[in-house]
Each structure stands twice: as structure tokens, then as C-alpha cells.
Amino acid sequence: MQHPDTFLYDVIIAGAGPVGLFLACELRRAGCSVLVLEKAQDPHSPLKSLPFGLRGLSVPSIESLDRRDLLDDLTHRAAGGDTPAAAHWMQRQRRPGGHFAGIQFFHDRIDSSHWRYRLPGPIGSLAADMASIEAVFAIRAAELGVAIRRSCGVESFTQSDDGVTVETTGATARGRWLVGCDGGRSLVRKAAGIGFAGTDPEFTGYSAEVELADPAALTPGRHYTASGMYTYAAPGTIAMVDFDGGAAHRTEPNRERIEAVLRKISGIDVKVTRLALATTWTDRACQASSYRKGRVLLAGDAAHIHSPLGGQGLNLGLGDAMNLGWKLAATIRGDAPAGLLDSYADERQPVGARILDWSRAQVALMRPSRSSRALEAIIRDLIDTRDGATYFAERVWGVLLRYDLGDSHPLVGRSVPDFALDDGTRPAALLRTGQGLLLNFEARPSLDILARRWRGRINHVARDAGDRLGLTALLVRPDGIVSWVGEGTPDIEDASRAARRWFGEPE
Ligand SMILES: Cc1cc2nc3c(=O)[nH]c(=O)nc-3n(C[C@H](O)[C@H](O)[C@H](O)COP(=O)(O)OP(=O)(O)OC[C@H]3O[C@@H](n4cnc5c(N)ncnc54)[C@H](O)[C@@H]3O)c2cc1C
């Protein structure tokens, strides 16, 4: 690899967390040279392993992994670990589909016929530990030729019209672009002067692995109490929410404190004999005022933070990376249409804002107040109705994620359905090149002509599908988002406009 002092990378990424690594793969696959700078020396942490490292992946995340041929690697790796993906709570009897502030909704209530343009994907749900997720991404990044430097945190940077110079621990690196994937306390965001506004924390959350003098003193499950909420899984896995305004976050959660908070919240005189592992978190919810400043971009927790309740942060970050990668790569190649890179923030900021509000709504329901308990009773009733369960599944699973790409068709702006094409292939496999995709179900010659004009940028597939939802053709962006739909005789002018908008001028 080139010496970082002299080589001009297309993109420098700060942070080798899941979002930085996934973005690095996206960019490298598209031909960009990528340097990832990571502050930590060692990628391993007990907090990335089970039970605390478990992350539920949403439908858009599962689809993204499938579209980049990472899904099998992750399911195999997670299954090879101590909690197989298939043993996750989502797979049990009266299968819970997920939860809102701990209130579960169940598969048997969900009406998926409501999702007119969805076809069942390869896997409905998946959870994996962070260690596996990061390892799978890091292996792929190395295979693709991404340079990853650990113990090499970004300390400062300067940017000019044509590049960014980054000062790291003991070295200087130069890139045409810098992307901050350096987590919630992002140095890149702060040094770029990008604001980070939102709501202050109401609570300190604790995750702890303990030994109890009497494990039977606590009842397993989730409990709302007069002073907070706790969940307990025997013999010693505990999560607690203490409405202290976030005051105890960032002070060491030692045995005495875990015991005191557990006693206070549970109202039970428990004795913690040993503390194996503990961490704290809050419900502070903030979002970057801008996702780009000049040649500096933000993705993942660097751009938005919120309470981990409901498990959305990683999914949100992977969605950022999937949206940003191909746009930044096209900008670097020089074939991006005007405004393509700015569409990253236009599309992703509203998605982030909605997730932050989803998280805030759950906090409101968890407050130890009589009004919150009253609200909880109402949500419990609603969530177990057909419409209620379907609504919560839509939000938690992310199945109806839609970017505002116009109103020409309900599918435009949404994820491409998982069509089973006549030769056995599926759109996910066809998107693995990182190009766009033109599905031409009726092999219309007019679309063949269009595809040839964008050769190299759009993969043209003229094949029918078992169920093609009444459509004639679709144009799909590299991130799997439908940008144009043809019904009956396709409107070629309209299709060409969509191709120009996302893939630039034709040859
Ligand atoms: C208890 C808990 C449970 C959660 N459960 C879920 C869940 O079920 N589903 C879900 O979607 N999300 C969940 N989340 C959220 C999820 O873990 C985060 O949103 C996700 O890890 C963000 O990824 P990231 O790559 O943006 O940031 P991070 O994972 O924070 O990675 C940032 C990386 O940048 C590095 N770094 C920091 N500063 C610098 C610097 N100056 N220079 C270079 N490198 C730097 C860090 O060392 C780190 O490796 C949970 C979070 C918690 C705390």
C-alpha cells in the first residue's frame, strides 16, 4: 500500500465501526481508493459480543447485505457463534415481530397484504452480534483492497477546494473526500463545525451482566415500575432505565451503583455479589444540522444519535452508507448528474429525523408516571389489532421506507421487490455489481436501446418473473431503490429522464 503521506486517496473514512467498514466496501467496489482510519487499536470488545452486542437488523439492512453478497457470510458467521441468528427471539412461538417501548407485536396479527408492492425476501428477520457484523465487513473490505489503519485516530483536518488533509496519530493522510463514521462523539463532525441539535437525556440506561445472591428474587421479563423500567434474564443479564436526567452516564457503573439502581427500580432488596460487565447509555437524541460540509460528509452515529431502545441506530447508519456510497463514487468518477451527492442528505436526513422521533415516543411511554402507564395501556390494546401490528411492523422493520422521488408510481422511491426471475435469479444478485438495474420483463426493444446508452452504469436484464406485480419494467438505482416503473407500454421519455437523473448523461 502507498505511504499515507504521499498518496492521495479518493476517500478517507474516519472510523472502522460497522458503518465506516460498510461504506468502505461500497466505495472500493465502485473502484475508489479508500483509507479507513480507526482510533482503537483492537476491534474486539466484550460489549460487541453477546448478550450486549446483539443487533436486530431491519428489512432495508438485510436487503442491503443481500445486494452486496454479505448476507450469507453474516448468517453463517452469526450461526457459528454462540447465538445463532435462527435462535433469536423473533423466531419463537407466537412469534414476536419486534416491540415498541418493550410492548411486543406478533406475526399472527400482521397483515402483509397491506404491502401491495412487497414480495417476501430471502430472510424475514435477522439478529447478529456486533463482533460478527464488523468482522464480516472488515474481511470483505480487506478482500476488496481497502486500507485500514488501527491506532490511527483522526485528530484534525483541513479542507480545500480539491481535497482534505487529515492529521492522525503520528501521520498525515490526504484524500479527495473525508467521511466521518466516527460515532456519536464524532471529531469529524465537531471539527467541521457541523451543529448537532436535539433533545437532552431523560434517563441513564444500564446494561449489566451480574451475579446475584438470589437469582430467583427477580422475575424474568420486562417490568415498568414506579421509578423506571428493568428487564431481567436469569441468571444475571439486566437492562435498566433510571429517569435521572442522564446524570449517571459517563461515570463508571461499578457493582455498588448497579445494585443500588436495581434496588431502586425493582423495589426488591437484591444483592449483586459480582459485576462481570456493565455499560451505560442515554436517550439523548440529536441529529447533525447538515450531512455535508464541502468535502466532508457524515454517516452513521456521527450524523445522529438516539436511545438504543428499539434497535434502530445501526440500521440507520447502514442505510446512510448504502445511500451515500454509489453517489460519492459517481461524483469521484466524474459521471454523477448535478445534485446527486446532495441527494444523500436530502434523502437520509428525513429518515434519521423520523427514527429520532420514534425513539422519543418510546421514551415518553416509559416515563415512570401515571400518564405514561395510561398511554401504555392504550398502545398495548392497539398493537394487538391487525392494523396496529401492521403499522408497528412497518415502522420497526422499515418495510415501507420511501424516498421522495416523485409520485409517478407508489413503488418509485421504494426498495425493489424481490422478484423471482424466470432463470432463478433475483434482483439482489443482479445488483451485486454495484450498477443500476433495468428489469425489462417483456424484453421490450425500446428499453434495450435505452440500456445501451447507459452501458456500464445500468445492468439490463430482459427476463420475465413469476409474479411481476403487473409491471412491464423497472429502473433500479445501485442501492436497490426503484427510480422508474413502466406499466403497459413503457414511457421511454420518462425512463430516460429517470436514467439521466440518477446515472448522468448517456454515452
Ligand atoms: C446497548 C445498545 C444496543 C443497540 N442495539 C441496536 C440494535 O439492535 N439495532 C441497531 O440498529 N442499533 C443498535 N444500537 C446502535 C448501534 O450499535 C450504533 O448505532 C452503531 O454501532 C453505529 O455504528 P457507527 O459505525 O456509526 O458508529 P460506532 O459503532 O460508534 O463506530 C465508530 C468507530 O469510530 C471510531 N472512532 C471514534 N473516534 C475516532 C477518530 N477520531 N478517528 C478515527 N476513529 C474514530 C471508534 O473507535 C469506532 O470504532 C445499539 C446501541 C447500544 C449502545
XYZ file of C-alpha atoms and ligand atoms in Angstrom:
560
model
C 0.000 0.000 0.000
C 1.115 3.562 -0.666
C 2.571 5.626 2.125
C -0.274 7.709 3.570
C 1.845 10.884 3.453
C 2.173 10.860 -0.305
C -0.794 9.001 -1.706
C -3.981 10.905 -2.482
C -6.883 8.630 -1.560
C -10.256 9.148 -3.168
C -11.891 8.813 0.232
C -10.635 8.758 3.804
C -13.105 7.320 6.270
C -12.762 8.091 9.977
C -13.936 5.098 11.998
C -13.868 1.344 11.363
C -17.222 0.710 13.021
C -19.900 -1.092 11.033
C -20.907 2.000 9.070
C -17.348 3.027 8.130
C -16.468 -0.506 7.048
C -19.642 -0.991 5.028
C -19.145 2.362 3.303
C -15.516 1.487 2.580
C -16.666 -1.693 0.816
C -19.211 0.267 -1.218
C -16.633 2.779 -2.391
C -13.907 0.267 -3.083
C -16.260 -1.966 -5.051
C -17.024 1.061 -7.201
C -13.297 1.489 -7.881
C -12.378 4.240 -5.387
C -9.197 4.085 -3.333
C -10.174 4.099 0.343
C -8.265 4.590 3.587
C -10.034 3.822 6.858
C -8.518 5.414 9.967
C -9.582 3.864 13.261
C -8.744 5.257 16.672
C -8.928 1.988 18.593
C -6.085 -0.488 18.403
C -8.199 -3.561 18.953
C -11.548 -4.120 17.223
C -12.629 -6.561 19.946
C -14.721 -5.582 22.963
C -16.898 -7.669 25.261
C -19.683 -5.181 24.546
C -19.660 -6.274 20.904
C -20.267 -9.906 21.884
C -23.424 -11.497 23.240
C -25.570 -10.660 25.003
C -24.996 -6.887 24.766
C -23.612 -6.908 21.246
C -26.788 -8.327 19.738
C -28.191 -6.118 16.981
C -31.509 -6.623 15.240
C -31.260 -5.892 11.531
C -34.154 -4.237 9.731
C -35.509 -5.249 6.346
C -33.592 -2.493 4.480
C -30.347 -3.636 6.187
C -30.968 -7.291 5.308
C -31.729 -6.277 1.731
C -28.567 -4.163 1.531
C -26.430 -7.035 2.791
C -28.053 -9.349 0.266
C -27.461 -6.852 -2.551
C -23.769 -6.814 -1.692
C -23.418 -10.567 -1.168
C -22.703 -10.182 2.552
C -25.852 -11.783 3.895
C -24.727 -15.412 3.657
C -21.373 -14.548 5.249
C -23.119 -12.863 8.155
C -25.751 -15.545 8.746
C -23.066 -18.231 8.666
C -20.801 -16.353 10.984
C -23.576 -15.439 13.422
C -24.866 -19.025 13.303
C -21.358 -20.275 14.050
C -21.214 -18.149 17.168
C -22.879 -18.804 20.476
C -26.286 -17.369 19.490
C -27.347 -18.497 16.059
C -29.360 -15.973 14.075
C -32.121 -18.607 13.882
C -32.420 -18.751 17.679
C -33.204 -15.073 18.040
C -36.382 -14.197 19.916
C -38.009 -13.218 16.635
C -38.253 -16.918 15.732
C -40.251 -18.195 18.741
C -43.871 -19.419 19.188
C -46.483 -16.696 18.813
C -43.569 -15.107 17.175
C -42.925 -11.594 18.411
C -42.168 -9.354 15.439
C -40.495 -6.654 17.495
C -41.546 -4.113 20.073
C -42.336 -0.507 20.850
C -41.001 0.572 24.258
C -40.987 -3.116 25.183
C -44.587 -3.741 24.089
C -44.447 -6.587 21.607
C -46.344 -7.054 18.379
C -46.827 -10.503 16.923
C -46.555 -12.012 13.476
C -50.005 -13.584 13.661
C -51.594 -10.101 13.682
C -49.572 -8.583 10.845
C -51.389 -8.127 7.562
C -48.658 -8.189 4.940
C -51.238 -7.968 2.119
C -51.241 -4.301 3.087
C -47.797 -4.041 1.459
C -49.005 -4.106 -2.116
C -45.572 -3.954 -3.724
C -43.617 -6.226 -1.404
C -42.601 -9.771 -2.212
C -41.159 -11.975 0.542
C -37.371 -11.572 0.749
C -34.722 -14.186 1.498
C -34.923 -13.740 5.281
C -37.658 -12.015 7.238
C -35.571 -11.131 10.258
C -32.006 -11.381 11.429
C -30.052 -10.509 14.514
C -26.311 -10.819 14.836
C -23.648 -9.713 17.270
C -21.623 -6.604 16.505
C -18.389 -8.578 16.579
C -19.628 -10.754 13.699
C -21.031 -7.812 11.767
C -17.771 -5.866 11.983
C -15.668 -8.954 11.242
C -17.646 -9.792 8.098
C -17.371 -6.207 6.859
C -13.667 -5.984 7.719
C -12.888 -9.223 5.883
C -14.754 -8.027 2.809
C -13.046 -4.642 2.977
C -9.630 -6.312 3.111
C -10.515 -8.595 0.177
C -11.534 -5.566 -1.856
C -8.286 -3.764 -1.042
C -9.408 -1.164 1.488
C -6.511 0.118 3.596
C -7.433 0.004 7.298
C -5.140 1.609 9.869
C -5.871 1.000 13.531
C -4.471 3.033 16.446
C -4.696 5.871 13.982
C -7.412 8.263 15.127
C -8.254 11.396 13.198
C -7.050 14.334 15.295
C -7.734 17.265 12.981
C -8.105 18.118 9.319
C -8.128 20.989 6.876
C -10.026 21.066 3.629
C -9.508 22.947 0.398
C -11.410 23.043 -2.896
C -9.850 19.835 -4.112
C -9.116 17.741 -1.049
C -8.775 17.142 2.672
C -5.559 16.790 4.678
C -6.040 14.675 7.764
C -3.758 14.642 10.799
C -3.807 11.297 12.527
C -1.855 9.816 15.395
C 1.687 10.295 14.123
C 0.947 10.709 10.398
C -0.698 12.827 7.730
C -3.062 11.446 5.132
C -4.586 13.116 2.097
C -7.893 12.385 0.466
C -10.244 13.961 -2.022
C -13.102 13.400 0.425
C -13.379 12.687 4.139
C -16.338 10.815 5.632
C -16.854 10.898 9.393
C -18.142 7.495 10.511
C -16.554 8.078 13.889
C -19.579 7.554 16.116
C -21.793 9.751 18.267
C -18.975 11.910 19.651
C -17.619 12.417 16.135
C -14.487 14.522 15.982
C -15.047 14.986 12.255
C -18.480 16.491 12.845
C -17.200 18.836 15.545
C -14.080 19.881 13.648
C -16.155 20.571 10.541
C -18.295 22.901 12.676
C -21.483 20.997 11.929
C -24.196 21.542 14.534
C -25.716 18.678 16.479
C -29.051 19.619 17.986
C -31.882 17.687 19.559
C -33.217 16.703 22.952
C -31.421 16.178 26.248
C -31.493 12.825 28.006
C -34.236 11.925 30.452
C -32.603 8.775 31.729
C -29.446 6.752 32.198
C -29.737 3.251 30.760
C -27.670 0.371 32.105
C -26.764 -2.968 30.563
C -25.100 -5.267 33.052
C -24.031 -8.853 33.460
C -24.100 -9.689 37.187
C -24.118 -12.495 39.715
C -26.967 -12.249 42.210
C -27.046 -13.734 45.684
C -30.552 -14.959 44.864
C -31.304 -15.009 41.112
C -34.908 -16.105 41.842
C -35.575 -12.842 43.680
C -36.194 -11.133 40.337
C -38.868 -12.205 37.861
C -37.579 -12.607 34.300
C -39.047 -10.267 31.687
C -39.639 -6.552 31.320
C -41.089 -4.550 34.206
C -42.322 -0.978 34.392
C -42.124 0.303 37.952
C -42.773 3.484 39.900
C -39.219 4.699 39.243
C -38.187 3.305 35.857
C -38.011 0.086 33.888
C -35.887 -3.040 34.037
C -35.588 -6.284 32.130
C -34.110 -9.398 33.630
C -32.983 -12.659 32.021
C -31.772 -15.262 34.526
C -29.254 -15.808 35.850
C -27.777 -12.302 35.569
C -28.462 -10.255 32.423
C -30.019 -6.922 33.326
C -31.042 -3.794 31.461
C -32.383 -0.822 33.430
C -33.653 2.641 32.724
C -33.316 5.180 35.528
C -35.025 8.519 34.896
C -32.254 10.637 36.408
C -31.884 13.058 33.505
C -28.878 11.107 32.250
C -26.827 12.248 35.260
C -25.083 8.921 35.872
C -23.928 8.397 32.288
C -20.146 8.572 31.845
C -19.370 7.698 35.441
C -18.066 4.187 35.987
C -21.005 1.814 36.617
C -19.488 -0.200 39.466
C -21.066 -3.040 41.468
C -22.395 -0.759 44.203
C -24.157 1.520 41.746
C -25.663 -1.302 39.700
C -27.000 -2.823 42.914
C -28.379 0.492 44.163
C -30.110 1.332 40.877
C -31.516 -2.189 40.584
C -32.920 -1.997 44.111
C -34.385 1.440 43.460
C -36.058 0.476 40.182
C -37.200 -3.038 41.043
C -38.185 -2.185 44.607
C -36.666 -5.555 45.570
C -33.879 -5.994 48.088
C -31.487 -7.772 45.699
C -27.783 -8.313 46.358
C -25.302 -8.114 43.477
C -22.357 -10.292 44.504
C -20.265 -9.738 41.359
C -20.305 -7.386 38.410
C -18.935 -9.032 35.252
C -19.670 -6.279 32.740
C -21.606 -3.038 32.652
C -22.154 -0.086 30.374
C -24.416 2.950 30.367
C -26.310 4.805 27.652
C -28.917 7.535 27.436
C -31.828 8.661 25.345
C -30.154 11.856 24.166
C -31.453 12.325 20.613
C -29.538 14.632 18.271
C -29.031 14.977 14.557
C -26.390 16.774 12.519
C -27.690 20.029 11.064
C -26.030 19.086 7.789
C -24.616 15.798 6.491
C -22.070 17.562 4.315
C -19.712 20.497 4.598
C -17.606 20.945 1.492
C -15.609 17.758 1.059
C -16.560 16.371 4.437
C -19.548 14.077 4.879
C -21.099 12.309 7.856
C -22.739 8.892 8.168
C -23.969 6.653 10.973
C -23.892 7.700 14.624
C -21.682 10.648 13.661
C -24.793 12.088 11.988
C -27.449 11.015 14.500
C -27.773 9.526 17.958
C -30.761 8.345 19.933
C -31.658 5.815 22.585
C -30.815 2.222 21.624
C -34.353 1.211 22.608
C -35.968 -0.317 19.601
C -32.641 -1.063 17.953
C -32.516 1.312 15.010
C -29.124 3.074 15.099
C -27.054 0.560 13.204
C -29.807 0.112 10.645
C -29.992 3.850 10.154
C -26.222 4.027 9.658
C -26.099 1.159 7.179
C -28.878 2.885 5.259
C -26.744 6.048 5.151
C -23.776 4.107 3.805
C -25.832 2.309 1.169
C -27.278 5.628 0.022
C -24.003 7.536 0.059
C -21.538 5.018 -1.406
C -22.637 4.906 -5.042
C -23.344 8.646 -5.118
C -19.908 9.575 -3.826
C -18.270 7.043 -6.162
C -20.070 8.537 -9.185
C -19.013 12.019 -8.053
C -15.391 10.879 -7.842
C -15.562 9.147 -11.249
C -16.963 12.359 -12.702
C -20.156 10.903 -14.176
C -22.548 11.996 -11.424
C -25.500 14.110 -12.545
C -25.867 17.531 -10.920
C -27.103 17.343 -7.352
C -26.536 13.611 -6.952
C -24.289 13.932 -3.909
C -26.608 16.427 -2.225
C -29.483 13.991 -2.645
C -27.731 11.913 0.045
C -28.646 14.378 2.785
C -31.985 15.226 1.160
C -32.993 11.585 1.367
C -31.341 10.471 4.588
C -31.946 13.422 6.931
C -35.746 12.929 6.977
C -35.273 9.203 7.597
C -32.997 10.000 10.542
C -35.379 12.609 11.954
C -38.234 10.100 11.865
C -36.191 7.490 13.737
C -35.227 10.039 16.404
C -38.913 10.804 16.945
C -39.718 7.095 17.052
C -37.172 6.758 19.829
C -38.519 9.832 21.689
C -42.053 8.458 21.544
C -40.841 5.294 23.262
C -39.166 7.325 25.984
C -42.434 9.176 26.609
C -44.172 5.839 27.086
C -41.546 4.598 29.526
C -41.593 7.539 31.930
C -42.473 6.437 35.451
C -45.661 8.458 35.525
C -49.332 7.663 35.696
C -49.999 9.273 32.349
C -47.354 7.101 30.687
C -48.881 3.955 32.192
C -52.262 5.069 30.835
C -50.718 5.616 27.412
C -49.005 2.225 27.638
C -52.378 0.506 28.212
C -53.760 2.118 25.064
C -50.716 1.142 22.960
C -50.994 -2.435 24.287
C -54.563 -2.603 23.009
C -53.754 -1.043 19.652
C -50.599 -3.035 18.976
C -52.538 -6.294 19.203
C -55.017 -5.302 16.494
C -54.431 -6.146 12.854
C -53.945 -2.539 11.793
C -51.869 -1.767 14.864
C -49.496 -4.700 14.495
C -49.147 -3.962 10.772
C -48.335 -0.318 11.477
C -45.710 -1.139 14.115
C -44.171 -3.811 11.878
C -43.936 -1.278 9.054
C -42.123 1.174 11.273
C -39.862 -1.241 13.184
C -38.945 -3.418 10.211
C -38.631 -0.454 7.878
C -40.588 -2.233 5.145
C -42.198 0.910 3.802
C -39.081 3.085 3.695
C -39.617 5.522 0.843
C -37.570 8.374 -0.537
C -39.477 11.215 -2.109
C -38.634 10.688 -5.776
C -41.996 11.938 -7.038
C -45.474 10.479 -7.248
C -45.373 8.768 -10.639
C -45.942 5.328 -9.085
C -46.284 4.035 -5.478
C -43.162 1.898 -5.968
C -40.922 4.775 -7.025
C -38.620 5.648 -4.112
C -39.086 2.228 -2.508
C -36.991 -0.909 -2.404
C -37.190 -3.127 -5.495
C -39.444 -6.131 -4.784
C -37.743 -9.494 -4.574
C -38.890 -10.758 -7.998
C -38.161 -14.394 -8.835
C -36.941 -14.122 -12.432
C -37.537 -16.974 -14.850
C -33.920 -18.135 -14.801
C -33.930 -18.359 -11.000
C -32.036 -15.109 -10.363
C -33.282 -12.306 -8.115
C -32.705 -8.541 -8.213
C -30.415 -8.722 -5.175
C -27.946 -10.908 -7.077
C -28.158 -8.632 -10.124
C -27.328 -5.570 -8.023
C -24.080 -7.018 -6.693
C -22.059 -5.343 -9.437
C -22.929 -2.010 -7.815
C -24.500 -0.780 -11.076
C -28.099 0.249 -11.615
C -30.552 -2.354 -12.891
C -33.123 -2.218 -15.671
C -35.618 -5.072 -15.366
C -37.308 -5.455 -18.725
C -39.903 -8.182 -18.095
C -41.269 -8.200 -21.652
C -37.900 -7.771 -23.391
C -39.095 -4.528 -24.980
C -36.558 -3.405 -27.650
C -37.098 0.286 -26.791
C -35.699 -0.394 -23.326
C -32.799 -2.303 -24.795
C -31.867 0.829 -26.737
C -32.082 2.901 -23.564
C -29.903 0.459 -21.639
C -27.223 0.584 -24.331
C -26.999 4.354 -23.958
C -26.135 3.908 -20.259
C -23.962 0.856 -20.790
C -21.587 0.247 -17.891
C -23.823 2.133 -15.488
C -27.054 0.166 -15.869
C -27.235 -3.620 -15.945
C -30.003 -4.545 -18.424
C -31.870 -7.776 -17.713
C -34.616 -8.778 -20.179
C -36.351 -11.627 -18.376
C -39.836 -12.336 -17.112
C -40.669 -13.028 -13.468
C -43.129 -15.430 -11.846
C -45.032 -12.588 -10.208
C -44.115 -9.234 -11.651
C -46.838 -7.330 -9.829
C -48.427 -6.247 -13.102
C -45.376 -4.221 -14.146
C -43.639 -4.118 -17.527
C -40.277 -2.765 -16.437
C -38.391 -1.058 -13.593
C -35.276 1.060 -13.336
C -33.450 0.484 -10.061
C -30.640 2.578 -8.544
C -27.467 0.858 -7.331
C -28.815 0.997 -3.768
C -31.875 -1.045 -4.786
C -34.296 1.888 -4.838
C -36.798 1.966 -7.699
C -36.456 5.161 -9.717
C -38.870 4.448 -12.557
C -41.710 1.994 -13.193
C -43.251 1.009 -16.534
C -46.780 -0.322 -16.785
C -48.338 -1.361 -20.097
C -46.370 0.291 -22.892
C -43.410 1.873 -21.098
C -42.951 5.616 -21.412
C -39.387 5.736 -22.739
C -39.100 9.504 -22.335
C -39.950 9.122 -18.672
C -37.493 6.240 -18.293
C -34.744 8.305 -19.947
C -35.428 11.194 -17.593
C -35.042 8.879 -14.604
C -31.834 7.428 -16.054
C -30.417 10.948 -16.548
C -31.406 11.991 -13.051
C -29.587 9.110 -11.344
C -26.929 7.997 -13.840
C -25.988 11.208 -15.628
C -25.775 11.878 -19.353
C -25.751 8.866 -21.697
C -22.742 7.920 -23.840
C -26.881 -1.208 24.103
C -27.049 -0.893 22.632
C -27.896 -1.679 21.836
C -28.095 -1.379 20.491
N -28.900 -2.174 19.721
C -29.092 -1.893 18.408
C -29.886 -2.736 17.553
O -30.449 -3.760 17.967
N -30.042 -2.369 16.244
C -29.453 -1.250 15.749
O -29.649 -0.954 14.567
N -28.654 -0.459 16.508
C -28.454 -0.752 17.821
N -27.628 0.036 18.576
C -26.956 1.193 17.953
C -25.731 0.779 17.133
O -24.836 -0.003 17.885
C -25.000 2.021 16.626
O -25.941 2.864 16.008
C -23.907 1.627 15.615
O -22.875 0.926 16.261
C -23.327 2.860 14.938
O -22.288 2.480 14.074
P -21.193 3.544 13.605
O -20.245 2.782 12.748
O -21.872 4.736 13.061
O -20.500 4.040 14.934
P -19.659 3.213 16.003
O -20.129 1.809 16.094
O -19.673 4.046 17.235
O -18.193 3.180 15.390
C -17.421 4.354 15.338
C -15.954 3.975 15.210
O -15.189 5.164 15.061
C -14.029 5.073 15.887
N -13.583 6.448 16.176
C -14.069 7.320 17.092
N -13.404 8.490 17.026
C -12.488 8.352 16.042
C -11.499 9.218 15.488
N -11.327 10.472 15.941
N -10.729 8.756 14.475
C -10.886 7.501 13.998
N -11.789 6.628 14.506
C -12.594 7.064 15.498
C -14.496 4.298 17.080
O -13.404 3.709 17.766
C -15.413 3.259 16.436
O -14.707 2.114 16.028
C -27.430 -0.259 19.932
C -26.561 0.518 20.714
C -26.380 0.211 22.041
C -25.453 1.078 22.876
